[in-house]
Short mmCIF file of C-alpha atoms in Angstrom, two decimals:
data_model
loop_
_atom_site.label_atom_id
_atom_site.label_comp_id
_atom_site.label_asym_id
_atom_site.label_seq_id
_atom_site.Cartn_x
_atom_site.Cartn_y
_atom_site.Cartn_z
CA MET A 1 -11.07 -2.24 8.72
CA PHE A 2 -13.82 -2.51 6.29
CA LYS A 3 -11.62 -1.59 2.43
CA PHE A 4 -10.05 -5.14 4.16
CA SER A 5 -13.42 -6.99 3.99
CA PRO A 6 -14.91 -9.06 0.73
CA TYR A 7 -17.80 -7.64 1.52
CA HIS A 8 -17.01 -4.65 0.29
CA ALA A 9 -19.29 -3.57 -2.49
CA LEU A 10 -17.47 -3.50 -6.28
CA THR A 11 -17.55 -0.73 -8.62
CA SER A 12 -18.84 -1.71 -12.37
CA GLU A 13 -15.26 -1.53 -13.46
CA GLN A 14 -13.54 -3.36 -10.66
CA ASN A 15 -16.47 -6.29 -11.15
CA ASP A 16 -15.07 -6.31 -14.51
CA ALA A 17 -11.63 -7.23 -14.02
CA CYS A 18 -12.52 -9.91 -11.59
CA ASN A 19 -14.93 -12.16 -13.92
CA VAL A 20 -12.14 -10.93 -16.44
CA ILE A 21 -9.47 -12.72 -14.18
CA ILE A 22 -11.01 -15.41 -13.63
CA ASN A 23 -11.86 -16.71 -16.93
CA ASP A 24 -8.49 -16.20 -18.14
CA ILE A 25 -7.14 -18.26 -14.69
CA ILE A 26 -8.88 -20.92 -15.76
CA HIS A 27 -8.27 -20.69 -19.02
CA LYS A 28 -4.57 -20.35 -18.94
CA LEU A 29 -5.17 -23.27 -16.36
CA ASP A 30 -6.99 -25.54 -18.08
CA ASN A 31 -4.65 -25.23 -20.75
CA LYS A 32 -1.22 -25.63 -18.83
CA LEU A 33 0.26 -21.89 -19.67
CA HIS A 34 1.67 -19.21 -17.65
CA GLY A 35 -0.37 -16.27 -16.52
CA ILE A 36 -0.08 -12.79 -14.97
CA SER A 37 -2.69 -10.26 -14.87
CA VAL A 38 -1.55 -6.05 -13.36
CA ILE A 39 -2.93 -4.46 -12.02
CA LYS A 40 -2.93 -0.67 -12.54
CA GLY A 41 -4.38 2.55 -10.41
CA GLU A 42 -3.69 5.93 -8.51
CA PRO A 43 -4.39 5.70 -4.76
CA GLY A 44 -7.67 4.67 -3.45
CA SER A 45 -8.62 3.52 -6.74
CA GLY A 46 -9.85 0.17 -5.03
CA LYS A 47 -7.35 -2.42 -6.50
CA THR A 48 -6.74 -3.22 -3.36
CA ILE A 49 -10.20 -4.14 -2.84
CA LEU A 50 -10.14 -6.01 -5.63
CA LEU A 51 -7.31 -8.32 -5.19
CA ILE A 52 -9.57 -9.83 -1.56
CA ASN A 53 -12.38 -9.64 -3.39
CA LEU A 54 -10.91 -11.43 -6.20
CA ILE A 55 -9.55 -14.35 -3.95
CA TYR A 56 -12.36 -14.28 -2.03
CA LYS A 57 -14.50 -15.30 -5.26
CA LEU A 58 -11.37 -17.63 -6.42
CA VAL A 59 -11.36 -19.82 -2.36
CA ASN A 60 -14.85 -20.30 -2.13
CA GLY A 61 -16.46 -20.17 -6.02
CA GLN A 62 -14.41 -23.75 -6.23
CA ASP A 63 -17.55 -24.80 -3.42
CA ILE A 64 -20.92 -23.02 -3.65
CA GLU A 65 -23.79 -25.40 -3.45
CA ILE A 66 -25.41 -23.34 -6.07
CA ASN A 67 -29.80 -24.23 -7.22
CA ASP A 68 -32.06 -22.66 -8.31
CA ASP A 69 -34.05 -21.64 -5.23
CA ASP A 70 -30.74 -19.84 -3.89
CA LEU A 71 -30.12 -17.94 -6.69
CA ASP A 72 -31.23 -15.15 -4.53
CA ASN A 73 -28.79 -15.56 -2.00
CA ASP A 74 -25.81 -13.38 -0.36
CA SER A 75 -23.39 -15.90 -1.62
CA PHE A 76 -23.66 -16.21 -4.99
CA LEU A 77 -24.53 -11.92 -5.16
CA SER A 78 -21.39 -11.07 -5.74
CA TYR A 79 -21.36 -13.35 -8.88
CA ASP A 80 -21.42 -14.02 -11.92
CA LEU A 81 -23.11 -15.92 -12.66
CA SER A 82 -21.08 -18.28 -15.76
CA THR A 83 -17.58 -16.91 -13.90
CA LEU A 84 -19.47 -18.84 -11.07
CA LEU A 85 -19.93 -21.81 -12.70
CA SER A 86 -17.12 -21.93 -15.10
CA LEU A 87 -15.31 -22.15 -11.72
CA LYS A 88 -16.95 -24.48 -10.17
CA ALA A 89 -16.65 -26.47 -12.62
CA PHE A 90 -12.71 -26.17 -13.25
CA ALA A 91 -12.04 -26.84 -9.68
CA LYS A 92 -13.72 -29.78 -9.98
CA ALA A 93 -12.03 -31.12 -13.06
CA TYR A 94 -8.39 -30.18 -11.60
CA PRO A 95 -6.83 -32.34 -9.84
CA LYS A 96 -6.48 -31.28 -6.39
CA LYS A 97 -7.68 -28.00 -4.57
CA LEU A 98 -6.57 -25.02 -5.82
CA LYS A 99 -3.36 -23.51 -3.65
CA ILE A 100 -4.05 -19.77 -3.29
CA GLY A 101 -1.61 -17.48 -1.42
CA TYR A 102 -2.20 -13.71 0.10
CA VAL A 103 1.28 -12.20 -0.44
CA SER A 104 1.97 -8.87 0.56
CA PRO A 105 5.82 -7.38 0.83
CA MET A 106 4.46 -4.84 4.13
CA ALA A 107 4.30 -7.27 7.20
CA ALA A 108 2.65 -4.44 9.31
CA LEU A 109 -0.31 -4.71 5.94
CA ARG A 110 0.13 -9.08 6.96
CA GLU A 111 -0.50 -8.58 10.12
CA THR A 112 -3.59 -6.51 8.48
CA LEU A 113 -5.05 -8.89 6.43
CA GLY A 114 -3.96 -11.50 7.70
CA LYS A 115 -6.75 -11.08 11.05
CA VAL A 116 -9.36 -9.33 9.23
CA PHE A 117 -9.58 -12.89 7.36
CA LYS A 118 -9.20 -14.72 10.51
CA ASP A 119 -11.72 -12.72 12.28
CA ILE A 120 -14.53 -11.26 9.96
CA LYS A 121 -14.59 -15.96 9.16
CA CYS A 122 -15.59 -15.92 5.63
CA GLY A 123 -13.61 -18.55 4.27
CA LEU A 124 -10.16 -16.77 3.76
CA SER A 125 -8.37 -18.05 6.71
CA LYS A 126 -5.15 -16.68 8.34
CA SER A 127 -2.61 -18.81 6.48
CA LEU A 128 -3.54 -17.32 3.37
CA VAL A 129 -1.54 -14.04 3.86
CA ILE A 130 2.40 -14.56 3.25
CA GLY A 131 5.52 -12.73 2.42
CA PRO A 132 7.05 -12.36 -0.80
CA SER A 133 9.88 -15.26 0.74
CA GLU A 134 7.65 -17.49 2.11
CA ALA A 135 5.45 -18.20 -1.29
CA ILE A 136 8.71 -19.16 -2.43
CA LYS A 137 10.20 -21.08 -0.32
CA SER A 138 7.29 -23.39 -1.56
CA ILE A 139 8.72 -24.47 -4.46
CA ASP A 140 9.05 -28.15 -4.09
CA GLU A 141 4.59 -27.11 -3.85
CA PRO A 142 4.05 -24.63 -6.04
CA TYR A 143 0.96 -22.15 -5.81
CA ASP A 144 -1.33 -22.38 -8.80
CA ILE A 145 -2.78 -18.71 -8.23
CA LEU A 146 -0.60 -16.10 -6.20
CA ILE A 147 -1.97 -12.31 -5.67
CA ILE A 148 0.04 -10.42 -4.63
CA ASP A 149 -0.46 -6.97 -4.02
CA GLU A 150 1.68 -4.00 -3.63
CA SER A 151 4.67 -5.11 -5.79
CA HIS A 152 6.14 -2.35 -6.56
CA ARG A 153 8.05 -2.92 -3.13
CA LEU A 154 9.08 -6.26 -4.28
CA THR A 155 12.85 -5.95 -4.49
CA THR A 156 16.28 -7.14 -5.94
CA ARG A 157 19.07 -7.98 -3.61
CA LYS A 158 20.33 -3.96 -3.29
CA ASN A 159 20.03 -2.56 0.41
CA ILE A 160 18.25 -4.89 1.62
CA GLN A 161 18.38 -6.21 5.06
CA ASN A 162 17.80 -10.02 4.81
CA TYR A 163 20.18 -10.42 2.05
CA LYS A 164 20.39 -14.21 2.67
CA SER A 165 16.16 -14.76 2.61
CA PHE A 166 16.73 -13.05 -0.26
CA GLN A 167 19.69 -14.90 -1.59
CA ASP A 168 18.38 -18.52 -0.53
CA CYS A 169 15.27 -17.73 -1.92
CA ALA A 170 16.82 -17.31 -5.25
CA LYS A 171 19.49 -20.74 -4.45
CA LEU A 172 16.39 -22.54 -4.63
CA LEU A 173 14.95 -21.01 -7.81
CA ASN A 174 18.47 -21.77 -9.35
CA LEU A 175 18.85 -17.87 -9.93
CA ASP A 176 21.69 -15.18 -9.87
CA ASP A 177 21.50 -13.30 -6.69
CA LYS A 178 22.44 -10.40 -8.00
CA LYS A 179 20.71 -9.74 -10.99
CA THR A 180 17.87 -11.92 -9.81
CA ASN A 181 13.98 -9.45 -7.97
CA GLN A 182 11.38 -10.87 -5.95
CA LEU A 183 8.75 -10.53 -8.83
CA GLU A 184 11.15 -12.85 -11.60
CA MET A 185 11.19 -16.11 -8.71
CA LEU A 186 7.44 -15.14 -7.39
CA LEU A 187 7.07 -15.91 -10.88
CA LYS A 188 8.87 -18.95 -10.86
CA SER A 189 6.19 -20.07 -8.04
CA CYS A 190 3.36 -19.86 -8.99
CA LYS A 191 1.23 -20.71 -12.36
CA TYR A 192 -0.42 -17.25 -12.06
CA ALA A 193 0.03 -14.39 -10.66
CA VAL A 194 -2.27 -11.33 -9.91
CA LEU A 195 -0.08 -8.40 -9.44
CA VAL A 196 -1.49 -4.88 -8.34
CA TYR A 197 1.53 -2.03 -8.78
CA ASP A 198 1.73 1.76 -8.95
CA GLU A 199 5.42 2.98 -9.75
CA ASN A 200 4.68 5.98 -7.89
CA GLN A 201 4.92 4.18 -5.16
CA SER A 202 8.24 2.79 -5.05
CA ILE A 203 10.33 4.09 -2.94
CA LYS A 204 13.78 2.87 -1.76
CA GLY A 205 15.61 1.69 -4.15
CA SER A 206 15.51 -2.33 -3.59
CA ASP A 207 12.38 -2.00 -4.70
CA ILE A 208 12.29 -2.86 -8.22
CA SER A 209 12.63 -0.64 -11.01
CA ASN A 210 10.29 -0.14 -13.69
CA ASP A 211 11.92 -1.43 -16.38
CA ASP A 212 11.94 -4.99 -14.29
CA PHE A 213 8.60 -4.60 -14.09
CA ASN A 214 7.91 -3.97 -17.76
CA ARG A 215 10.21 -7.01 -18.86
CA LEU A 216 8.75 -8.89 -16.14
CA THR A 217 5.48 -8.59 -16.64
CA LYS A 218 5.53 -8.30 -20.63
CA ASP A 219 2.88 -10.63 -21.61
CA ALA A 220 0.10 -9.94 -19.39
CA LYS A 221 -3.41 -8.51 -18.98
CA ILE A 222 -3.25 -4.74 -17.75
CA PHE A 223 -6.39 -3.58 -15.94
CA GLU A 224 -6.33 0.35 -15.73
CA LEU A 225 -9.00 1.14 -12.31
CA LYS A 226 -9.71 4.75 -13.29
CA ASN A 227 -12.25 5.75 -9.97
CA GLN A 228 -11.18 6.90 -6.95
CA LEU A 229 -13.15 5.91 -3.99
CA ARG A 230 -10.40 7.16 -1.05
CA CYS A 231 -10.84 10.66 -1.32
CA LYS A 232 -13.71 12.23 -0.96
CA GLY A 233 -12.42 15.72 -2.18
CA ASN A 234 -12.42 17.21 -5.16
CA LYS A 235 -11.98 14.34 -8.13
CA ASN A 236 -8.55 16.07 -9.25
CA TYR A 237 -6.99 15.84 -5.54
CA ILE A 238 -4.42 12.76 -6.86
CA LYS A 239 -3.02 15.49 -9.54
CA TYR A 240 -3.41 17.77 -7.85
CA ILE A 241 -1.09 16.31 -4.74
CA ASP A 242 1.69 15.99 -7.77
CA ASP A 243 1.00 19.40 -8.91
CA ILE A 244 2.21 21.24 -5.90
CA LEU A 245 4.72 18.20 -5.47
CA ASN A 246 6.38 19.21 -8.37
CA VAL A 247 5.61 22.87 -8.37
CA ARG A 248 3.74 23.03 -11.93
CA ASP A 249 2.04 25.47 -13.04
CA ILE A 250 -1.78 25.33 -11.78
CA ASN A 251 -5.76 26.99 -10.55
CA LYS A 252 -5.86 26.68 -7.65
CA LEU A 253 -8.79 23.88 -6.23
CA THR A 254 -11.43 24.03 -3.15
CA PHE A 255 -12.65 22.34 -0.91
CA ASP A 256 -15.70 21.98 0.70
CA GLU A 257 -14.28 21.15 4.10
CA ASN A 258 -17.60 18.49 5.26
CA ILE A 259 -16.90 16.75 2.69
CA PHE A 260 -12.33 16.38 2.22
CA ASP A 261 -10.63 19.14 4.10
CA PHE A 262 -7.99 19.95 3.42
CA LYS A 263 -6.22 22.90 4.98
CA ILE A 264 -2.19 23.55 6.55
CA PHE A 265 -0.84 23.77 9.99
CA THR A 266 1.16 26.31 11.27
CA ASN A 267 1.43 24.95 14.27
CA VAL A 268 3.07 21.40 14.71
CA ASN A 269 1.15 20.57 18.15
CA ASP A 270 -2.26 22.18 17.05
CA LEU A 271 -2.26 19.75 14.03
CA VAL A 272 -1.24 15.85 16.08
CA ASN A 273 -4.49 17.94 18.42
CA ARG A 274 -6.92 18.19 16.08
CA ILE A 275 -6.06 13.94 14.70
CA ARG A 276 -5.68 13.09 17.92
CA SER A 277 -9.45 14.90 19.13
CA LEU A 278 -10.77 12.79 14.89
CA ASP A 279 -9.16 9.56 16.18
CA ASN A 280 -11.47 9.92 18.68
CA LYS A 281 -14.36 11.05 16.96
CA PHE A 282 -13.82 8.59 13.77
CA GLY A 283 -11.26 6.16 14.83
CA LEU A 284 -8.41 5.55 11.66
CA SER A 285 -6.98 8.82 12.38
CA ARG A 286 -3.32 9.53 12.82
CA VAL A 287 -0.05 11.63 11.81
CA CYS A 288 2.82 10.97 10.14
CA ALA A 289 5.79 12.31 8.56
CA GLY A 290 8.90 11.81 6.57
CA TYR A 291 11.98 10.11 7.38
CA SER A 292 13.56 13.43 9.32
CA TRP A 293 14.41 13.20 13.06
CA PRO A 294 16.80 9.18 13.65
CA TRP A 295 14.44 6.30 14.99
CA ILE A 296 16.28 6.72 19.27
CA SER A 297 13.46 5.21 20.52
CA ASN A 298 12.92 1.98 18.66
CA GLY A 299 12.81 -1.57 19.92
CA LEU A 300 11.66 0.22 23.40
CA SER A 301 7.61 0.17 24.02
CA LEU A 302 5.42 4.22 24.90
CA LEU A 303 5.98 3.56 28.03
CA GLU A 304 9.59 2.53 27.86
CA ALA A 305 10.21 5.34 25.56
CA LYS A 306 8.76 8.30 27.19
CA LYS A 307 9.92 6.85 30.72
CA GLU A 308 13.56 6.62 29.24
CA ASN A 309 13.33 9.76 28.09
CA LYS A 310 13.78 8.94 24.28
CA TYR A 311 11.60 11.21 21.77
CA ASP A 312 12.51 10.45 18.24
CA ILE A 313 11.15 13.97 17.09
CA ASN A 314 11.27 17.82 18.48
CA ILE A 315 9.32 20.39 16.60
CA ASP A 316 9.92 23.33 17.76
CA GLY A 317 9.73 22.03 21.96
CA ASN A 318 7.58 19.85 20.73
CA ARG A 319 8.67 16.40 21.02
CA TYR A 320 6.70 13.11 19.91
CA ILE A 321 7.45 9.34 19.83
CA TRP A 322 8.30 7.18 15.78
CA ASN A 323 5.45 4.36 16.37
CA ILE A 324 6.37 1.92 18.44
CA LYS A 325 8.06 -1.56 16.80
CA SER A 326 5.61 -4.23 18.66
CA ASP A 327 2.74 -2.77 18.07
CA ASN A 328 0.01 -2.27 14.92
CA PHE A 329 0.27 1.05 13.76
CA ILE A 330 -2.97 1.69 12.05
CA LEU A 331 -5.22 -0.19 14.69
CA ASP A 332 -3.00 -0.30 18.10
CA ASN A 333 -3.74 3.10 20.02
CA SER A 334 -0.53 3.83 20.66
CA GLY A 335 -0.82 5.27 17.20
CA ASN A 336 -3.27 7.27 18.42
CA GLU A 337 0.45 8.44 20.23
CA THR A 338 2.87 8.20 18.17
CA ILE A 339 3.80 9.75 14.01
CA GLY A 340 3.58 6.74 11.89
CA CYS A 341 6.38 6.77 8.94
CA VAL A 342 5.56 5.67 5.24
CA HIS A 343 6.36 2.08 6.39
CA ARG A 344 3.51 1.64 8.53
CA LEU A 345 0.62 3.19 6.27
CA GLN A 346 1.14 2.34 2.81
CA GLY A 347 -2.18 0.04 1.18
CA TYR A 348 -3.77 1.71 4.35
CA ASP A 349 -7.10 3.94 4.48
CA LEU A 350 -7.80 6.28 7.27
CA ASN A 351 -10.04 8.45 7.99
CA TYR A 352 -8.22 11.73 8.69
CA VAL A 353 -3.99 11.58 8.37
CA GLY A 354 -2.03 14.39 9.04
CA VAL A 355 1.30 14.63 7.17
CA ILE A 356 4.18 16.26 8.50
CA PHE A 357 7.04 18.32 6.18
CA GLY A 358 10.59 17.63 7.71
CA ASN A 359 13.77 19.02 7.49
CA GLU A 360 14.97 16.94 4.18
CA ILE A 361 12.76 18.21 1.98
CA THR A 362 11.69 21.93 1.29
CA PHE A 363 11.08 25.00 -1.01
CA ASN A 364 13.83 27.26 -2.60
CA LYS A 365 11.84 30.36 -3.95
CA GLU A 366 15.07 31.68 -5.95
CA LYS A 367 14.76 28.87 -8.36
CA ASN A 368 11.03 27.57 -7.54
CA ILE A 369 12.35 24.23 -6.46
CA ILE A 370 11.67 21.20 -3.61
CA GLU A 371 14.43 20.67 -2.84
CA ILE A 372 16.25 18.43 -0.76
CA ASN A 373 18.91 18.05 2.19
CA LYS A 374 20.48 14.80 2.53
CA ASN A 375 22.08 14.77 5.54
CA ASN A 376 18.16 15.74 7.46
CA PHE A 377 17.24 11.83 6.72
CA TYR A 378 18.02 9.00 8.02
CA ASP A 379 16.60 6.55 6.23
CA ILE A 380 19.81 5.07 5.49
CA ASN A 381 18.27 1.75 3.00
CA VAL A 382 17.01 4.58 1.00
CA LYS A 383 19.85 7.52 0.43
CA LYS A 384 22.58 4.82 0.80
CA SER A 385 24.18 4.72 -2.87
CA VAL A 386 21.24 6.73 -5.00
CA ASP A 387 22.50 10.35 -6.68
CA THR A 388 20.31 13.57 -4.99
CA LEU A 389 17.41 13.20 -8.10
CA THR A 390 16.81 9.18 -7.41
CA LEU A 391 16.15 10.60 -3.85
CA LYS A 392 14.45 13.19 -3.52
CA ASN A 393 11.56 10.58 -6.15
CA TYR A 394 11.62 8.41 -3.78
CA ILE A 395 11.20 11.80 -0.68
CA LEU A 396 8.31 12.84 -3.98
CA ASN A 397 6.74 9.71 -3.38
CA THR A 398 6.42 8.61 -0.01
CA TYR A 399 5.00 12.24 0.43
CA ARG A 400 2.46 11.20 -1.91
CA ILE A 401 1.64 8.01 -0.49
CA LEU A 402 1.11 9.89 3.34
CA LEU A 403 -1.09 12.71 1.48
CA THR A 404 -3.82 10.04 -0.38
CA ARG A 405 -3.95 8.36 2.61
CA GLY A 406 -7.14 10.50 4.16
CA ILE A 407 -10.46 9.13 3.24
CA LYS A 408 -11.90 12.99 5.62
CA GLY A 409 -9.35 14.98 5.03
CA CYS A 410 -6.00 15.36 4.54
CA TYR A 411 -4.02 18.11 7.66
CA ILE A 412 -0.88 19.63 6.60
CA TYR A 413 2.59 21.22 8.93
CA CYS A 414 5.40 22.33 6.94
CA CYS A 415 9.08 22.09 8.91
CA ASP A 416 10.44 24.76 6.04
CA LYS A 417 9.31 27.58 6.50
CA ASN A 418 9.56 28.85 2.96
CA LEU A 419 8.08 25.11 1.96
CA GLU A 420 4.51 26.25 4.03
CA GLU A 421 4.53 30.05 2.29
CA TYR A 422 4.31 28.07 -1.04
CA PHE A 423 2.10 25.61 -0.19
CA LYS A 424 -0.69 28.50 1.04
CA LYS A 425 -0.84 28.95 -2.30
CA TYR A 426 -2.98 25.79 -3.42
CA ILE A 427 -4.12 24.75 1.02
CA ASP A 428 -6.16 26.21 2.62
CA LEU A 429 -5.60 28.04 6.81
CA ALA A 430 -6.51 25.81 9.16
#
């Protein structure tokens, strides 16, 4: 997964941000000050790429030996020389080796990152990749630097599944578990934090609120990434998706299918077969859906689910199984035969993505608005204790995430025929 390689070349805006952050880390730690940097940007703007390059430089830059004859070596080409020299001088004077952690709130992403760090042998180890609780529970030996991906998915205590762990972490830090959140706890567990944040990728009530995030990071350095590095379609693709989902009056954009194939299907099995064929040809192609069907196959392997006839999704007689809990939906072969939910896709890049709009999202032709049917939405922890408008925002954010996973193309199917007709005004028929 090239995205997660530290050898990924940075754009000038990424490289500038990386150098400023490293120098700010040096300044803050040298002067015993607490520091925060926040990296913002739309899906596909290269936030995670920047984080991985940053941790690579911080971990390896401390130990690189610099000789004049070696300055053209690949080991140095990714560094700004003055930044590298400053980092080495700082690390030499620092009383101990820097303790650094890469925090991801999502287990699936942690698993993938850990595997990549282990396999590519670039000085980064699997042990660097940790969950929020693991970082917080190291308070007796706090981290110097925490690099926190997808920080919009850090939680409050509201509607979380593992409340006991959250409560234990709050107690360690003498915080009120009813008022605190994982971001506050992580900031107290390190000397410097680098955060990736996109408020439009918050998808459930337990996610930290935008108000709380802004309050806790009011003194942070802010970096906004503007380039679109994922979707090869029209440079305005992300805004186009937002406009369509929010039913704004816009002109139709055209896409060259040889660069980015953006189509709508009227038959769900045609979409599924197209994605499976593309996965066999190019790899990293998956079908995903909104949470419009209960997960009756939960806990079963793919073979067991088929044997016990535990198919989760039924669309016009076409039956499918949700992603297998014990498998990596993106990397394992079972991902080609199952349908993924947002929790298995957030943070990943795919070559092609197929997105099924479920029965929980419809189009009201009379009112000219997209509506949500709460009764057809089965993520209990998301819809618990939220009003209809908030739930609609979470669901639209979910589809926005799914629609922006593809590098080479995105295909859509709608269970609601009114929604299909609305989308056809803006998306070509397959």
